[in-house]
Amino acid sequence: MVLDAAWAVKWLNLCAEAMAEHRVELIELDRAIGDSDHGENMDRGFQAVVAKLGEGTPETPGAALKLTAMTLMSKVGGAAGPLYGTAFLRAATSLGDSAEIDPGAWAEALAAARDGIVARGKAEPGDKTMVDAWTPAVDAARAAADGGSADVLAVLVAAAEAAEAGAVATDPLVARKGRASYLGERSAGHRDPGAASSALILRAAVGAAA
Amino acid sequence: MTVSIVVVSHSEKIADGAVELAAQMAPNVVILAAGGTGDGRIGTSLEKVMAALDKAAGGDGAVILADLGSAVMTAESALEFVDDPEKFLLADAPLVEGLVAASVAAQGGADVEAVKRAAEAVRGPAHGGDAGRQVVEEGSVTGQGPDFTGDFEIINQAGMHARPAAKIAGGLSALAADVTVNGADGASMTALMTLAAGKGSVLHVEAWGADAERAVNYVGGLVQAGFGEP
């Protein structure tokens, strides 16, 4: 399995499928502690990404991610737009013009994406945000890639599993950033919608390579 | 040329309404609204913000004001794509008051840095503060008296209301001087308004810095002209 432009396009299409499939679930999560638009916004944003990808085939994974970044920033509307937009943009910059992504490069692209989210949203781990999915994903991807023997699929899986665990771990947290922070203690007991959608995105990356 | 202003709001109506309000006080300033999403929903759109920045690109730069968290993030994202980022500044200020103060400063010919400062000077009251009155402590702290002072009697019927306060704050924000008016920060429109100075009351102006004399004379000129009002 190589992570090339075709893989990236498949990944982004699977992201769109995942957002459509989990739209109501994300809306419900966001209704509990936010403004209930996350599922709708992510669905709309990735449908727009699919439409853009249909207009022409990107030549590199980086080009596909950059196109995604610009589309999400313009079409999502909520905070997820600039946050995911920045994440995909920084990942695209990290990958540069490479035709294929090796395990180390994937780990570093995830780190760049996470750093972009942190720079844009000013959240720290434990604030009950998407950072709580991305940071363990970065750590797991780096650990898997540093093993040396790891094939790229193993690194994708490690990142997705860590993001899913990270999203679940936001359940008991009290939100300190974003719209949910207005709820204070009442935000505990609900999963962060952004962490949940982040896990879906990284799980789709596995699906595209399988 | 003047500095342009870009208003980024989740709501198209808020952005359009804020622009309409500010335009009353700054008829020669290009004030652009970037509110809502491209398809008319609540939210912010990078495309809209970038289109506004593009329109402002030919001039002397632009100051951006944004309402809630993700509008700030969208504005910051847009700034990553502009060619000359030093010409475009995001102000950390309450939207409506900041916009009015910024627009008036731009109307007065302030540069992009000064327009941003004018917007941010209003933020004290929005964060609580002492009934909106920001006292510049410089003189009392250092023990140094002001570099220039003046006393001026208000002659217009309506006294110190929003438009005069905006004129004073806007003009002062373009000068290299710290100014107090009866103890209130002269660069803060809201601080000046809370003076509630009516017709016949005297404004005591103190100024520190290179432009101290110009600053005092600027305020004096406005007051003595009745702010151009009856």
Short mmCIF file of C-alpha atoms in Angstrom, two decimals:
data_model
loop_
_atom_site.label_atom_id
_atom_site.label_comp_id
_atom_site.label_asym_id
_atom_site.label_seq_id
_atom_site.Cartn_x
_atom_site.Cartn_y
_atom_site.Cartn_z
CA MET A 1 0.00 0.00 0.00
CA VAL A 2 1.34 3.42 -0.91
CA LEU A 3 -0.15 6.68 0.26
CA ASP A 4 -0.27 8.62 -2.99
CA ALA A 5 -2.64 11.15 -4.54
CA ALA A 6 -5.19 8.43 -5.33
CA TRP A 7 -5.15 7.36 -1.68
CA ALA A 8 -5.63 10.97 -0.56
CA VAL A 9 -8.64 11.42 -2.86
CA LYS A 10 -10.13 8.18 -1.59
CA TRP A 11 -9.50 9.27 2.00
CA LEU A 12 -11.28 12.58 1.50
CA ASN A 13 -14.21 10.87 -0.20
CA LEU A 14 -14.44 8.47 2.74
CA CYS A 15 -14.37 11.46 5.10
CA ALA A 16 -17.42 12.79 3.27
CA GLU A 17 -19.15 9.42 3.59
CA ALA A 18 -18.34 9.29 7.30
CA MET A 19 -19.66 12.80 7.90
CA ALA A 20 -22.89 12.00 6.06
CA GLU A 21 -23.26 8.72 7.97
CA HIS A 22 -22.54 10.29 11.39
CA ARG A 23 -24.25 13.59 10.68
CA VAL A 24 -27.07 13.12 13.16
CA GLU A 25 -24.74 11.73 15.81
CA LEU A 26 -22.48 14.80 15.53
CA ILE A 27 -25.51 17.09 15.62
CA GLU A 28 -26.71 15.37 18.81
CA LEU A 29 -23.27 15.69 20.44
CA ASP A 30 -23.15 19.38 19.51
CA ARG A 31 -26.71 19.99 20.64
CA ALA A 32 -25.76 18.83 24.13
CA ILE A 33 -22.88 21.27 24.60
CA GLY A 34 -22.75 23.61 21.59
CA ASP A 35 -24.89 25.09 18.86
CA SER A 36 -25.87 21.80 17.21
CA ASP A 37 -24.50 22.66 13.79
CA HIS A 38 -21.34 20.55 13.73
CA GLY A 39 -22.75 17.53 11.93
CA GLU A 40 -24.49 19.65 9.34
CA ASN A 41 -21.46 21.86 8.82
CA MET A 42 -19.02 18.95 8.45
CA ASP A 43 -21.37 17.13 6.10
CA ARG A 44 -21.79 20.21 3.94
CA GLY A 45 -18.08 21.00 4.02
CA PHE A 46 -16.95 17.56 2.90
CA GLN A 47 -19.67 17.33 0.25
CA ALA A 48 -18.15 20.53 -1.16
CA VAL A 49 -14.70 18.90 -0.98
CA VAL A 50 -16.00 15.92 -2.97
CA ALA A 51 -17.43 18.27 -5.58
CA LYS A 52 -14.09 20.10 -5.85
CA LEU A 53 -12.15 16.85 -6.17
CA GLY A 54 -14.54 15.89 -8.96
CA GLU A 55 -13.46 18.93 -10.98
CA GLY A 56 -9.92 17.70 -11.48
CA THR A 57 -7.51 15.14 -10.06
CA PRO A 58 -4.85 16.56 -7.71
CA GLU A 59 -1.34 15.39 -8.62
CA THR A 60 -0.01 14.92 -5.09
CA PRO A 61 -1.46 14.15 -1.65
CA GLY A 62 -0.39 17.65 -0.59
CA ALA A 63 -2.37 19.24 -3.43
CA ALA A 64 -5.47 17.25 -2.46
CA LEU A 65 -5.15 18.37 1.17
CA LYS A 66 -4.65 22.01 0.20
CA LEU A 67 -7.77 21.94 -1.95
CA THR A 68 -9.62 20.43 1.01
CA ALA A 69 -8.32 23.14 3.33
CA MET A 70 -9.52 26.00 1.16
CA THR A 71 -12.91 24.37 0.61
CA LEU A 72 -13.53 23.65 4.29
CA MET A 73 -12.57 27.18 5.29
CA SER A 74 -15.09 28.59 2.85
CA LYS A 75 -17.96 26.13 3.17
CA VAL A 76 -18.14 24.85 6.76
CA GLY A 77 -19.20 28.10 8.39
CA GLY A 78 -18.65 27.21 12.05
CA ALA A 79 -15.42 27.12 14.02
CA ALA A 80 -14.62 23.75 12.44
CA GLY A 81 -14.02 25.53 9.11
CA PRO A 82 -10.93 27.52 10.04
CA LEU A 83 -9.75 24.81 12.45
CA TYR A 84 -9.90 21.87 10.02
CA GLY A 85 -8.94 24.20 7.17
CA THR A 86 -5.78 25.17 9.00
CA ALA A 87 -5.12 21.52 9.92
CA PHE A 88 -5.34 20.34 6.31
CA LEU A 89 -3.35 23.34 5.08
CA ARG A 90 -0.48 22.74 7.51
CA ALA A 91 -0.49 19.03 6.70
CA ALA A 92 -0.34 19.89 2.99
CA THR A 93 2.61 22.21 3.60
CA SER A 94 4.35 19.52 5.64
CA LEU A 95 3.94 16.98 2.80
CA GLY A 96 5.13 19.43 0.14
CA ASP A 97 5.31 18.06 -3.40
CA SER A 98 5.97 14.44 -2.40
CA ALA A 99 4.15 11.94 -4.59
CA GLU A 100 3.98 9.40 -1.76
CA ILE A 101 3.79 9.59 2.02
CA ASP A 102 6.05 7.35 4.13
CA PRO A 103 5.30 6.53 7.79
CA GLY A 104 7.51 9.30 9.17
CA ALA A 105 6.03 11.88 6.82
CA TRP A 106 2.48 10.91 7.84
CA ALA A 107 3.36 11.31 11.51
CA GLU A 108 4.88 14.72 10.82
CA ALA A 109 1.90 15.79 8.69
CA LEU A 110 -0.40 14.91 11.60
CA ALA A 111 1.84 16.87 13.97
CA ALA A 112 1.71 19.89 11.62
CA ALA A 113 -2.08 19.59 11.45
CA ARG A 114 -2.35 19.41 15.23
CA ASP A 115 -0.01 22.40 15.64
CA GLY A 116 -2.18 24.33 13.18
CA ILE A 117 -5.31 23.57 15.21
CA VAL A 118 -3.57 24.66 18.40
CA ALA A 119 -2.29 27.86 16.78
CA ARG A 120 -5.74 28.73 15.43
CA GLY A 121 -7.90 27.72 18.40
CA LYS A 122 -5.44 28.30 21.27
CA ALA A 123 -6.67 25.11 22.99
CA GLU A 124 -4.47 22.83 25.09
CA PRO A 125 -4.80 19.12 25.77
CA GLY A 126 -7.57 18.57 28.33
CA ASP A 127 -9.65 21.55 27.20
CA LYS A 128 -12.25 19.16 25.70
CA THR A 129 -11.61 20.02 22.06
CA MET A 130 -10.42 18.31 18.90
CA VAL A 131 -6.87 18.73 20.22
CA ASP A 132 -7.69 15.88 22.62
CA ALA A 133 -8.10 13.55 19.63
CA TRP A 134 -5.21 14.89 17.56
CA THR A 135 -2.50 14.96 20.23
CA PRO A 136 -2.69 11.24 21.12
CA ALA A 137 -2.95 10.49 17.39
CA VAL A 138 0.29 12.37 16.73
CA ASP A 139 2.04 10.63 19.61
CA ALA A 140 0.85 7.19 18.47
CA ALA A 141 1.78 7.82 14.83
CA ARG A 142 5.25 9.02 15.81
CA ALA A 143 5.79 6.03 18.10
CA ALA A 144 4.66 3.63 15.35
CA ALA A 145 6.75 5.34 12.68
CA ASP A 146 9.84 5.48 14.92
CA GLY A 147 9.70 1.71 15.25
CA GLY A 148 11.18 1.68 11.76
CA SER A 149 9.72 -1.64 10.75
CA ALA A 150 6.22 -0.25 10.73
CA ASP A 151 4.40 -0.26 7.42
CA VAL A 152 2.35 2.77 6.66
CA LEU A 153 -0.98 1.03 7.32
CA ALA A 154 0.13 0.28 10.89
CA VAL A 155 0.88 3.97 11.41
CA LEU A 156 -2.54 4.98 10.05
CA VAL A 157 -4.22 2.47 12.36
CA ALA A 158 -2.22 3.62 15.39
CA ALA A 159 -3.25 7.24 14.78
CA ALA A 160 -6.93 6.38 14.24
CA GLU A 161 -7.16 4.22 17.35
CA ALA A 162 -5.47 6.86 19.49
CA ALA A 163 -7.80 9.56 18.15
CA GLU A 164 -10.85 7.41 18.92
CA ALA A 165 -9.61 6.76 22.46
CA GLY A 166 -8.84 10.46 22.82
CA ALA A 167 -12.36 11.40 21.72
CA VAL A 168 -13.92 8.99 24.24
CA ALA A 169 -11.65 10.44 26.92
CA THR A 170 -13.23 13.88 26.43
CA ASP A 171 -16.52 12.59 27.91
CA PRO A 172 -15.83 13.50 31.56
CA LEU A 173 -13.90 16.69 30.83
CA VAL A 174 -15.17 20.19 31.54
CA ALA A 175 -14.81 22.34 28.43
CA ARG A 176 -12.40 25.26 28.63
CA LYS A 177 -12.51 26.40 24.99
CA GLY A 178 -15.16 27.03 22.38
CA ARG A 179 -18.92 27.36 22.68
CA ALA A 180 -19.12 24.48 25.19
CA SER A 181 -17.00 26.40 27.68
CA TYR A 182 -19.98 28.68 28.34
CA LEU A 183 -21.66 25.66 29.95
CA GLY A 184 -18.88 25.13 32.50
CA GLU A 185 -19.44 22.02 34.65
CA ARG A 186 -22.54 21.08 32.63
CA SER A 187 -20.29 20.24 29.67
CA ALA A 188 -18.98 17.16 31.55
CA GLY A 189 -20.63 13.87 30.58
CA HIS A 190 -20.77 14.68 26.85
CA ARG A 191 -18.28 13.83 24.12
CA ASP A 192 -16.69 16.75 22.33
CA PRO A 193 -18.12 16.86 18.78
CA GLY A 194 -14.87 18.14 17.28
CA ALA A 195 -12.89 15.31 18.85
CA ALA A 196 -15.50 12.86 17.53
CA SER A 197 -15.29 14.19 13.95
CA SER A 198 -11.48 14.21 14.16
CA ALA A 199 -11.55 10.50 15.00
CA LEU A 200 -13.85 9.88 12.01
CA ILE A 201 -11.39 11.66 9.71
CA LEU A 202 -8.41 9.64 10.91
CA ARG A 203 -10.41 6.40 10.74
CA ALA A 204 -11.29 7.20 7.11
CA ALA A 205 -7.56 7.44 6.38
CA VAL A 206 -7.28 3.78 7.37
CA GLY A 207 -10.28 2.82 5.24
CA ALA A 208 -8.70 4.44 2.19
CA ALA A 209 -5.57 2.30 2.60
CA ALA A 210 -7.31 -0.97 3.35
CA MET B 1 -6.52 57.53 0.67
CA THR B 2 -7.74 56.21 3.96
CA VAL B 3 -7.43 52.90 5.75
CA SER B 4 -10.31 50.53 4.99
CA ILE B 5 -12.23 48.48 7.54
CA VAL B 6 -13.51 44.93 7.18
CA VAL B 7 -16.27 43.61 9.44
CA VAL B 8 -16.39 39.83 9.92
CA SER B 9 -19.53 38.57 11.63
CA HIS B 10 -21.40 35.28 11.90
CA SER B 11 -24.47 37.14 10.75
CA GLU B 12 -24.84 38.99 7.45
CA LYS B 13 -27.34 41.30 9.13
CA ILE B 14 -24.96 42.17 11.96
CA ALA B 15 -22.13 42.91 9.52
CA ASP B 16 -24.33 45.00 7.22
CA GLY B 17 -25.94 46.85 10.14
CA ALA B 18 -22.61 47.58 11.81
CA VAL B 19 -21.23 48.92 8.53
CA GLU B 20 -24.30 51.12 8.08
CA LEU B 21 -23.88 52.50 11.60
CA ALA B 22 -20.17 53.23 11.21
CA ALA B 23 -20.57 54.75 7.74
CA GLN B 24 -22.66 57.55 9.28
CA MET B 25 -19.60 58.76 11.14
CA ALA B 26 -17.01 58.02 8.47
CA PRO B 27 -18.45 58.86 5.04
CA ASN B 28 -15.11 58.68 3.21
CA VAL B 29 -13.92 55.37 4.64
CA VAL B 30 -14.39 52.14 2.73
CA ILE B 31 -16.09 49.82 5.23
CA LEU B 32 -16.75 46.32 3.96
CA ALA B 33 -19.08 43.69 5.40
CA ALA B 34 -18.14 40.00 5.40
CA GLY B 35 -21.02 38.46 7.33
CA GLY B 36 -22.57 35.03 7.23
CA THR B 37 -21.76 32.16 4.93
CA GLY B 38 -21.77 32.14 1.14
CA ASP B 39 -25.20 30.51 1.14
CA GLY B 40 -26.78 32.91 3.60
CA ARG B 41 -26.47 30.90 6.81
CA ILE B 42 -25.09 31.90 10.19
CA GLY B 43 -21.34 31.40 10.12
CA THR B 44 -18.25 32.85 8.53
CA SER B 45 -16.75 32.32 5.10
CA LEU B 46 -13.11 32.56 4.13
CA GLU B 47 -14.19 33.47 0.60
CA LYS B 48 -16.21 36.44 1.80
CA VAL B 49 -13.42 37.69 4.04
CA MET B 50 -10.82 37.29 1.32
CA ALA B 51 -13.03 39.08 -1.20
CA ALA B 52 -13.32 42.00 1.22
CA LEU B 53 -9.56 42.06 1.86
CA ASP B 54 -9.04 41.96 -1.89
CA LYS B 55 -11.23 45.03 -2.37
CA ALA B 56 -9.25 46.81 0.36
CA ALA B 57 -5.88 45.74 -1.04
CA GLY B 58 -5.33 48.75 -3.31
CA GLY B 59 -5.52 51.31 -0.49
CA ASP B 60 -3.59 52.11 2.64
CA GLY B 61 -4.36 48.77 4.24
CA ALA B 62 -7.28 47.59 6.31
CA VAL B 63 -8.21 46.85 9.89
CA ILE B 64 -10.42 43.83 10.51
CA LEU B 65 -12.99 43.55 13.27
CA ALA B 66 -14.64 40.23 14.10
CA ASP B 67 -17.46 39.22 16.41
CA LEU B 68 -17.18 35.74 17.95
CA GLY B 69 -14.42 33.12 18.21
CA SER B 70 -14.68 31.45 14.84
CA ALA B 71 -15.01 34.78 13.02
CA VAL B 72 -11.65 35.67 14.56
CA MET B 73 -10.27 32.33 13.37
CA THR B 74 -11.59 32.83 9.85
CA ALA B 75 -10.08 36.34 9.77
CA GLU B 76 -6.74 34.96 10.98
CA SER B 77 -6.91 32.26 8.32
CA ALA B 78 -7.55 34.85 5.62
CA LEU B 79 -4.56 36.87 6.80
CA GLU B 80 -2.33 33.88 6.09
CA PHE B 81 -3.14 34.27 2.39
CA VAL B 82 -2.67 38.02 1.87
CA ASP B 83 0.39 39.25 -0.01
CA ASP B 84 1.44 42.07 2.32
CA PRO B 85 0.33 41.07 5.83
CA GLU B 86 1.69 44.23 7.47
CA LYS B 87 -1.05 46.22 5.70
CA PHE B 88 -3.87 44.14 7.22
CA LEU B 89 -4.35 44.08 10.98
CA LEU B 90 -6.91 42.24 13.09
CA ALA B 91 -8.14 44.37 15.99
CA ASP B 92 -9.00 42.73 19.32
CA ALA B 93 -12.01 44.87 20.09
CA PRO B 94 -15.76 44.69 20.68
CA LEU B 95 -17.36 44.74 17.24
CA VAL B 96 -19.66 47.74 17.25
CA GLU B 97 -17.77 50.14 19.49
CA GLY B 98 -14.46 49.10 18.01
CA LEU B 99 -15.77 49.53 14.50
CA VAL B 100 -17.09 53.03 15.17
CA ALA B 101 -13.84 54.10 16.83
CA ALA B 102 -11.76 52.57 14.02
CA SER B 103 -13.89 54.15 11.31
CA VAL B 104 -13.63 57.59 12.86
CA ALA B 105 -9.87 57.20 13.22
CA ALA B 106 -9.63 56.15 9.58
CA GLN B 107 -11.79 59.09 8.56
CA GLY B 108 -9.30 61.31 10.41
CA GLY B 109 -6.48 59.97 8.29
CA ALA B 110 -4.88 57.64 10.84
CA ASP B 111 -2.60 54.90 9.50
CA VAL B 112 -3.41 51.23 9.83
CA GLU B 113 -1.61 50.82 13.18
CA ALA B 114 -3.39 53.85 14.63
CA VAL B 115 -6.78 52.66 13.39
CA LYS B 116 -6.20 49.32 15.11
CA ARG B 117 -5.21 51.12 18.32
CA ALA B 118 -8.34 53.25 18.14
CA ALA B 119 -10.49 50.12 17.93
CA GLU B 120 -8.69 48.43 20.80
CA ALA B 121 -8.82 51.52 23.01
CA VAL B 122 -12.55 50.96 23.53
CA ARG B 123 -12.13 47.51 24.99
CA GLY B 124 -11.59 48.51 28.63
CA PRO B 125 -15.26 49.27 29.35
CA ALA B 126 -16.45 46.15 27.53
CA HIS B 127 -14.43 44.08 29.99
CA GLY B 128 -15.92 45.63 33.09
CA GLY B 129 -13.58 48.35 34.20
CA ASP B 130 -14.33 51.38 36.29
CA ALA B 131 -17.61 52.51 34.76
CA GLY B 132 -15.80 52.79 31.49
CA ARG B 133 -13.42 55.44 32.69
CA GLN B 134 -9.82 54.66 31.85
CA VAL B 135 -7.52 56.98 33.70
CA VAL B 136 -4.03 57.32 32.29
CA GLU B 137 -1.84 57.20 35.36
CA GLU B 138 1.39 58.22 33.71
CA GLY B 139 1.68 61.65 35.20
CA SER B 140 0.81 60.66 38.71
CA VAL B 141 2.94 57.53 38.63
CA THR B 142 6.12 59.15 37.34
CA GLY B 143 5.44 62.37 39.16
CA GLN B 144 5.96 64.24 35.91
CA GLY B 145 3.38 66.78 34.98
CA PRO B 146 1.87 66.79 31.50
CA ASP B 147 3.86 68.24 28.61
CA PHE B 148 0.94 70.41 27.56
CA THR B 149 -2.48 71.25 28.95
CA GLY B 150 -5.55 73.22 28.03
CA ASP B 151 -9.06 74.00 29.31
CA PHE B 152 -11.96 74.29 26.91
CA GLU B 153 -15.64 75.04 27.50
CA ILE B 154 -18.21 73.00 25.63
CA ILE B 155 -20.50 75.27 23.58
CA ASN B 156 -22.63 72.92 21.51
CA GLN B 157 -26.15 72.12 22.74
CA ALA B 158 -25.79 68.36 22.86
CA GLY B 159 -22.42 68.39 24.64
CA MET B 160 -20.16 65.37 24.58
CA HIS B 161 -22.16 62.66 22.84
CA ALA B 162 -21.10 59.85 20.57
CA ARG B 163 -20.02 61.79 17.51
CA PRO B 164 -17.85 64.35 19.33
CA ALA B 165 -16.31 61.59 21.43
CA ALA B 166 -15.56 59.64 18.27
CA LYS B 167 -13.96 62.70 16.66
CA ILE B 168 -11.72 63.32 19.66
CA ALA B 169 -10.73 59.70 20.13
CA GLY B 170 -10.26 59.14 16.41
CA GLY B 171 -7.98 62.11 15.91
CA LEU B 172 -5.95 61.51 19.06
CA SER B 173 -5.31 57.90 18.13
CA ALA B 174 -3.28 59.15 15.15
CA LEU B 175 -1.00 61.30 17.35
CA ALA B 176 2.05 60.32 19.39
CA ALA B 177 0.62 61.47 22.69
CA ASP B 178 -1.08 60.09 25.78
CA VAL B 179 -4.03 62.34 26.50
CA THR B 180 -6.51 62.60 29.33
CA VAL B 181 -9.71 64.61 29.24
CA ASN B 182 -10.96 65.27 32.77
CA GLY B 183 -9.00 62.16 33.74
CA ALA B 184 -10.51 59.91 31.07
CA ASP B 185 -8.45 58.31 28.32
CA GLY B 186 -8.72 60.67 25.36
CA ALA B 187 -8.18 57.88 22.84
CA SER B 188 -11.19 55.94 24.14
CA MET B 189 -14.51 56.98 22.68
CA THR B 190 -16.49 55.24 25.40
CA ALA B 191 -14.38 56.73 28.19
CA LEU B 192 -15.04 60.20 26.78
CA MET B 193 -18.76 59.54 26.54
CA THR B 194 -18.93 58.48 30.18
CA LEU B 195 -17.74 61.95 31.14
CA ALA B 196 -21.28 63.03 30.33
CA ALA B 197 -19.98 66.55 29.80
CA GLY B 198 -22.84 68.85 28.84
CA LYS B 199 -22.95 72.35 27.41
CA GLY B 200 -21.07 74.81 29.63
CA SER B 201 -18.83 72.25 31.29
CA VAL B 202 -15.08 72.65 30.97
CA LEU B 203 -12.80 69.95 29.66
CA HIS B 204 -9.34 69.87 31.21
CA VAL B 205 -6.98 68.28 28.71
CA GLU B 206 -3.54 66.96 29.68
CA ALA B 207 -1.11 65.45 27.20
CA TRP B 208 2.23 63.69 27.38
CA GLY B 209 4.53 62.84 24.48
CA ALA B 210 5.99 64.26 21.27
CA ASP B 211 2.63 65.42 19.92
CA ALA B 212 1.33 66.73 23.26
CA GLU B 213 0.80 70.29 22.04
CA ARG B 214 -0.86 69.18 18.80
CA ALA B 215 -3.11 66.84 20.75
CA VAL B 216 -4.32 69.52 23.14
CA ASN B 217 -4.86 71.96 20.29
CA TYR B 218 -6.73 69.30 18.33
CA VAL B 219 -9.18 68.75 21.18
CA GLY B 220 -9.44 72.46 21.81
CA GLY B 221 -10.18 73.19 18.17
CA LEU B 222 -12.99 70.66 18.09
CA VAL B 223 -14.54 71.82 21.37
CA GLN B 224 -14.35 75.50 20.49
CA ALA B 225 -15.95 74.83 17.12
CA GLY B 226 -18.82 73.13 18.92
CA PHE B 227 -17.84 69.94 17.11
CA GLY B 228 -19.46 71.50 14.05
CA GLU B 229 -22.86 71.35 15.75
CA PRO B 230 -25.35 74.00 16.89
#
